[in-house]
CSV table of C-alpha atoms in Angstrom, one decimal:
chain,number,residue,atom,x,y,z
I,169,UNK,CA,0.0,0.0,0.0
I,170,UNK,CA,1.4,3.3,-0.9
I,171,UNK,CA,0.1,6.9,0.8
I,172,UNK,CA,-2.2,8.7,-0.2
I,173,UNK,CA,-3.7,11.8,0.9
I,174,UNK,CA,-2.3,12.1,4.7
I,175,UNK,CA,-1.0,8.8,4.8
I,176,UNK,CA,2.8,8.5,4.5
I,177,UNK,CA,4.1,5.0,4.1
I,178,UNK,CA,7.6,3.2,4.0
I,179,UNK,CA,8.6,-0.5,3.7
I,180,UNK,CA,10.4,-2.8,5.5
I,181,UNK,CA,13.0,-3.1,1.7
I,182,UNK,CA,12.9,0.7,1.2
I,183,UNK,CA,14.0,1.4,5.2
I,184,UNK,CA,16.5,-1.4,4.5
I,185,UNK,CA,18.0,0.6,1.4
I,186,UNK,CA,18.4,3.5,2.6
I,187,UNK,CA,20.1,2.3,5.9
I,188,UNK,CA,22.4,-0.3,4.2
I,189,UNK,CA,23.5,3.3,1.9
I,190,UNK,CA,24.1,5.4,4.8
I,191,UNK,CA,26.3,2.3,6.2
I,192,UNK,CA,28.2,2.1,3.5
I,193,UNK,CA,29.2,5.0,2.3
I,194,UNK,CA,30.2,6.1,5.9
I,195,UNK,CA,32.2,3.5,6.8
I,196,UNK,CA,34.3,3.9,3.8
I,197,UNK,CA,34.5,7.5,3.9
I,198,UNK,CA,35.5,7.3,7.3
I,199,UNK,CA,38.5,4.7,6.6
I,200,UNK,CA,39.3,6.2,3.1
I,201,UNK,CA,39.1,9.8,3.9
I,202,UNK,CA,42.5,10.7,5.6
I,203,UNK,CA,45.0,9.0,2.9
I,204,UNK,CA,43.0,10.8,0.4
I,205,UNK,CA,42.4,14.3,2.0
I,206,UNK,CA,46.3,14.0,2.8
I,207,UNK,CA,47.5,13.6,-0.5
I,208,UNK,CA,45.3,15.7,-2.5
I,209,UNK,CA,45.3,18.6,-0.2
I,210,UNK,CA,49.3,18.7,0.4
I,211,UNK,CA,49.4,18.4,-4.1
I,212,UNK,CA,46.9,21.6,-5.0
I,213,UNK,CA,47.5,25.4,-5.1
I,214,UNK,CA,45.2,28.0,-2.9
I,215,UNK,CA,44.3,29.6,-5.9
I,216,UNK,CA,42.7,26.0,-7.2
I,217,UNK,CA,41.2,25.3,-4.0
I,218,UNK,CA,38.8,29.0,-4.1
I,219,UNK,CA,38.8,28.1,-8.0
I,220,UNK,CA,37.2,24.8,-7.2
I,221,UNK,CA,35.1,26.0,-4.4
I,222,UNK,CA,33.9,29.4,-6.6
I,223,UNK,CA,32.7,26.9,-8.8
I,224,UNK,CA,30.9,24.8,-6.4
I,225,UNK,CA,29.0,27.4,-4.4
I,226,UNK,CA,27.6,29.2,-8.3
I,227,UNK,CA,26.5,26.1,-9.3
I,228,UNK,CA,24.6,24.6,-6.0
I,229,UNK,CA,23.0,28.4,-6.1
I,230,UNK,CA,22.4,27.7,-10.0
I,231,UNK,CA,21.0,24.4,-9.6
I,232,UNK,CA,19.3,25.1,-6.5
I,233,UNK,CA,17.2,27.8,-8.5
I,234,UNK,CA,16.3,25.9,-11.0
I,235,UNK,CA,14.8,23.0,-8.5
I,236,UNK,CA,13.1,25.7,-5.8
I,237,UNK,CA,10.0,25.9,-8.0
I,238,UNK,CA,7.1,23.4,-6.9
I,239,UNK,CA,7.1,20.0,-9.1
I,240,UNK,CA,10.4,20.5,-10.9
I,241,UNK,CA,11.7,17.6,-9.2
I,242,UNK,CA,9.4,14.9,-9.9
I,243,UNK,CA,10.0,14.8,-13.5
I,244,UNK,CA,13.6,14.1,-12.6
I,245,UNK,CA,13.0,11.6,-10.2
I,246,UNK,CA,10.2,9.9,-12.1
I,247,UNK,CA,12.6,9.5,-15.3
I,248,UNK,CA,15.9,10.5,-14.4
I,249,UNK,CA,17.1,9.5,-11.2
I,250,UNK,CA,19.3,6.7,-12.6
I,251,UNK,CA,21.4,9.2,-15.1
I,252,UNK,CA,22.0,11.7,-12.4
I,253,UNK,CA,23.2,8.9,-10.2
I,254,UNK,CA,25.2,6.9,-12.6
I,255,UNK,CA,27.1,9.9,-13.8
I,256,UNK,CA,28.0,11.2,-10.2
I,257,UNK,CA,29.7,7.6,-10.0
I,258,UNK,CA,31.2,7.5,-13.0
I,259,UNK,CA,32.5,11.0,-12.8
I,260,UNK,CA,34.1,10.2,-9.1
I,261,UNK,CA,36.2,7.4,-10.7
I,262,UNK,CA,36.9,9.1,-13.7
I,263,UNK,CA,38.2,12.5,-12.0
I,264,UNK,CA,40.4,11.1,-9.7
I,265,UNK,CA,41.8,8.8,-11.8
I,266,UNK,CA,42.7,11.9,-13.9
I,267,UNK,CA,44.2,13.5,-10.5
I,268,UNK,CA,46.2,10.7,-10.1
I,269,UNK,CA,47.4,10.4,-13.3
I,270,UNK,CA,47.2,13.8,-15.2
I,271,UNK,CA,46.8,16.8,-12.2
I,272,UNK,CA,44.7,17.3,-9.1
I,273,UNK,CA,43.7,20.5,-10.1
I,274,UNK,CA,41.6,18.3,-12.3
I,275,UNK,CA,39.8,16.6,-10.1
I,276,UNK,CA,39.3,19.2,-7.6
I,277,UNK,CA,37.4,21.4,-10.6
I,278,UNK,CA,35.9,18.5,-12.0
I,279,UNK,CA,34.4,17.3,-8.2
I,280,UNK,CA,33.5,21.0,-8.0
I,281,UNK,CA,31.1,20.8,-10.7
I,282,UNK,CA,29.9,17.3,-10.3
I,283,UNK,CA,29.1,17.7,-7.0
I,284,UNK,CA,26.8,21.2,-7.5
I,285,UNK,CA,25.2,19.2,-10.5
I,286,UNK,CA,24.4,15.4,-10.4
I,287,UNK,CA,25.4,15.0,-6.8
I,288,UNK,CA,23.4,18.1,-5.8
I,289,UNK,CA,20.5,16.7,-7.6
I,290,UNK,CA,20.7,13.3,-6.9
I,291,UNK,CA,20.5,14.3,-3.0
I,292,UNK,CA,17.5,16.2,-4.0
I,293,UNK,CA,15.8,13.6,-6.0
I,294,UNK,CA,16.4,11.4,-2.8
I,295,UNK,CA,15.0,14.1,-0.7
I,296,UNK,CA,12.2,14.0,-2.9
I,297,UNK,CA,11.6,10.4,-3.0
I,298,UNK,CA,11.7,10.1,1.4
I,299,UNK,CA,9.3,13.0,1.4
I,300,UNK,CA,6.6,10.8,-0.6
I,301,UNK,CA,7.0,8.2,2.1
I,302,UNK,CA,7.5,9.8,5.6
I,303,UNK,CA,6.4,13.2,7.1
I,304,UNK,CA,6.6,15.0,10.2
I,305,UNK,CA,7.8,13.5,13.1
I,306,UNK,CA,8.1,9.9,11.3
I,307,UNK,CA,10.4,11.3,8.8
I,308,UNK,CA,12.5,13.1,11.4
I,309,UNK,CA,12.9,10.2,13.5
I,310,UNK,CA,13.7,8.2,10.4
I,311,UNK,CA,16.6,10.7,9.3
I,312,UNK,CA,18.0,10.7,12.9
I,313,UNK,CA,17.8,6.7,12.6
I,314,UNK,CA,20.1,7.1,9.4
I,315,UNK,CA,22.2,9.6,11.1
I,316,UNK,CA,22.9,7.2,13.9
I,317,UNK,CA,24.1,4.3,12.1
I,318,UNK,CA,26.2,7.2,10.0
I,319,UNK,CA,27.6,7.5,12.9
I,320,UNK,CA,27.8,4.3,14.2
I,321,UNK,CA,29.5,3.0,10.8
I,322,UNK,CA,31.9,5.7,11.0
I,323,UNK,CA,33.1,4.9,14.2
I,324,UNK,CA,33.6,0.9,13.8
I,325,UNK,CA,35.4,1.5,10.4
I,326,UNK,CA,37.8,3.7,12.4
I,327,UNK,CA,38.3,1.8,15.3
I,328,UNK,CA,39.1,-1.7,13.4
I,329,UNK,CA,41.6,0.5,11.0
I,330,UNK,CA,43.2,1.9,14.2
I,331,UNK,CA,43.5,-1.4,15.9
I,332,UNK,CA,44.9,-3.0,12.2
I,333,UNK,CA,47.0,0.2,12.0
I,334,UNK,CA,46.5,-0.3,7.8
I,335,UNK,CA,48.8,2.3,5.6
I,336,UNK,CA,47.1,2.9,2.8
I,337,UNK,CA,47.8,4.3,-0.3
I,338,UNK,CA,45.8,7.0,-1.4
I,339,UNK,CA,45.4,4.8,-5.3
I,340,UNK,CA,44.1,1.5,-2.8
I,341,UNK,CA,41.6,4.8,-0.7
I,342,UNK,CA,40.3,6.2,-3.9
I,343,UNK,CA,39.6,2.1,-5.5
I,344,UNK,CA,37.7,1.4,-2.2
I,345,UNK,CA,36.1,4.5,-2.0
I,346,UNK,CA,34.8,4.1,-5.1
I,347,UNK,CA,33.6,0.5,-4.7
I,348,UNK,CA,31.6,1.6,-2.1
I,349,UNK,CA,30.1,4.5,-3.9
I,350,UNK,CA,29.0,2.0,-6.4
I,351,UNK,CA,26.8,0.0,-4.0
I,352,UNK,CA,25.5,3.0,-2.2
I,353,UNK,CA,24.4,4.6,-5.3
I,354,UNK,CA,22.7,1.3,-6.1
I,355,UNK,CA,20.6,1.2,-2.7
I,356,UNK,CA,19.8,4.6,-3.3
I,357,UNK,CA,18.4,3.8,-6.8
I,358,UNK,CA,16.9,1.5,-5.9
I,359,UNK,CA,15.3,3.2,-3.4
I,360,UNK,CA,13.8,6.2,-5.2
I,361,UNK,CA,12.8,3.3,-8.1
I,362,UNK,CA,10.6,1.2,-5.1
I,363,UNK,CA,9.0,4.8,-4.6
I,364,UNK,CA,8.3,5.8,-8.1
I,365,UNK,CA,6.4,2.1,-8.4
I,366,UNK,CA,4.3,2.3,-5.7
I,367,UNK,CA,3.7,6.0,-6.6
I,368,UNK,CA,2.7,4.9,-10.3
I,369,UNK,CA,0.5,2.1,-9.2
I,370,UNK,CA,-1.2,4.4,-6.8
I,371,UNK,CA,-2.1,6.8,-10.1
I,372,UNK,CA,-3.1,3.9,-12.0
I,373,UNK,CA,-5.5,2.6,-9.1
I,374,UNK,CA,-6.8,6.2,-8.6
I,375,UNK,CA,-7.3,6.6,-12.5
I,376,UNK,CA,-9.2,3.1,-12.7
């Protein structure tokens, strides 16, 4: 059964996703995020940094625009949700392969704008999606759920790489990282896709 007017409803498999995303993605941050932040940051000039962040902050305000009117999102979600998603992923291996290999500024600009565009909307389109499912005090006790396995994640990944005392490379980080992002991406798509089912299945029903 999907909501309808004053009824917000999530399952048990869309919970699960959305959980099992937040899990993942933290935990590898959290382990990956100090070989990579070291390397990249002590290899790129000031003048890139406020370059990349420029970039960043005109875009989200761009994008941001564009989204704020009522409805703009669902057509995204409904349609597009697995574009926006597949290029943020693709993008995140691509660019810092090119840092690697090429020059961090690259990947610093290129996260700069992927990030303000298909990660920007992507976190919207999710935003989108939760809203369909949980309101008011369900969906804030649902985000502080996420927030605490986040959390949770974080700090087991950390503590089992402090107790193995792991050096890793930043190439092994950014391969891991990237794994990850792969599978939380997934959950997350197929997340919004389990809404946009119910959500067409309801309109069928109501137009029947």
């Amino acid at each position: 059964m999907f909501l309808k007017e004053g009824q917000h409803v999530i399952t048990k498999y869309e919970k699960t996703l959305r959980i099992t995303s937040a899990i993942i993605a933290a935990a590898s941050s959290a382990v990956t995020r100090p070989a990579i932040r070291i390397y990249f940051m002590s290899h790129v000039s000031q003048s890139t940094l406020a370059l990349s962040n420029m970039i960043s902050i005109g875009l989200a305000v761009i994008v941001s625009g564009l989204l704020s009117k009522e409805g703009n999102v669902v057509p995204l979600r409904r349609k597009y949700f697995v574009v926006f998603m597949a290029i943020d992923t693709i993008a995140y291996g691509v660019l810092s392969y090119l840092g690697l290999a090429v020059d961090v500024s690259i990947r610093f600009i290129g996260m700069a704008i992927v990030e303000a565009l298909s990660t920007g909307v992507s976190v919207i389109i999710i935003r989108d999606a939760l809203n369909l499912v949980l309101s008011g005090t369900k969906l804030t006790a649902f985000q502080n759920q996420i927030g605490m396995f986040d959390s949770m994640a974080g700090f087991a990944a950390l503590s089992v790489f402090m107790l193995v005392n792991i050096d890793m490379s930043v190439e092994f980080a950014l391969m891991m990282n990237f794994s990850s992002l792969v599978f939380s991406t997934s959950a997350e798509a197929l997340f919004v896709y389990s809404v946009n089912r119910r959500e067409r299945e309801r309109r069928i029903e109501e137009g029947s």
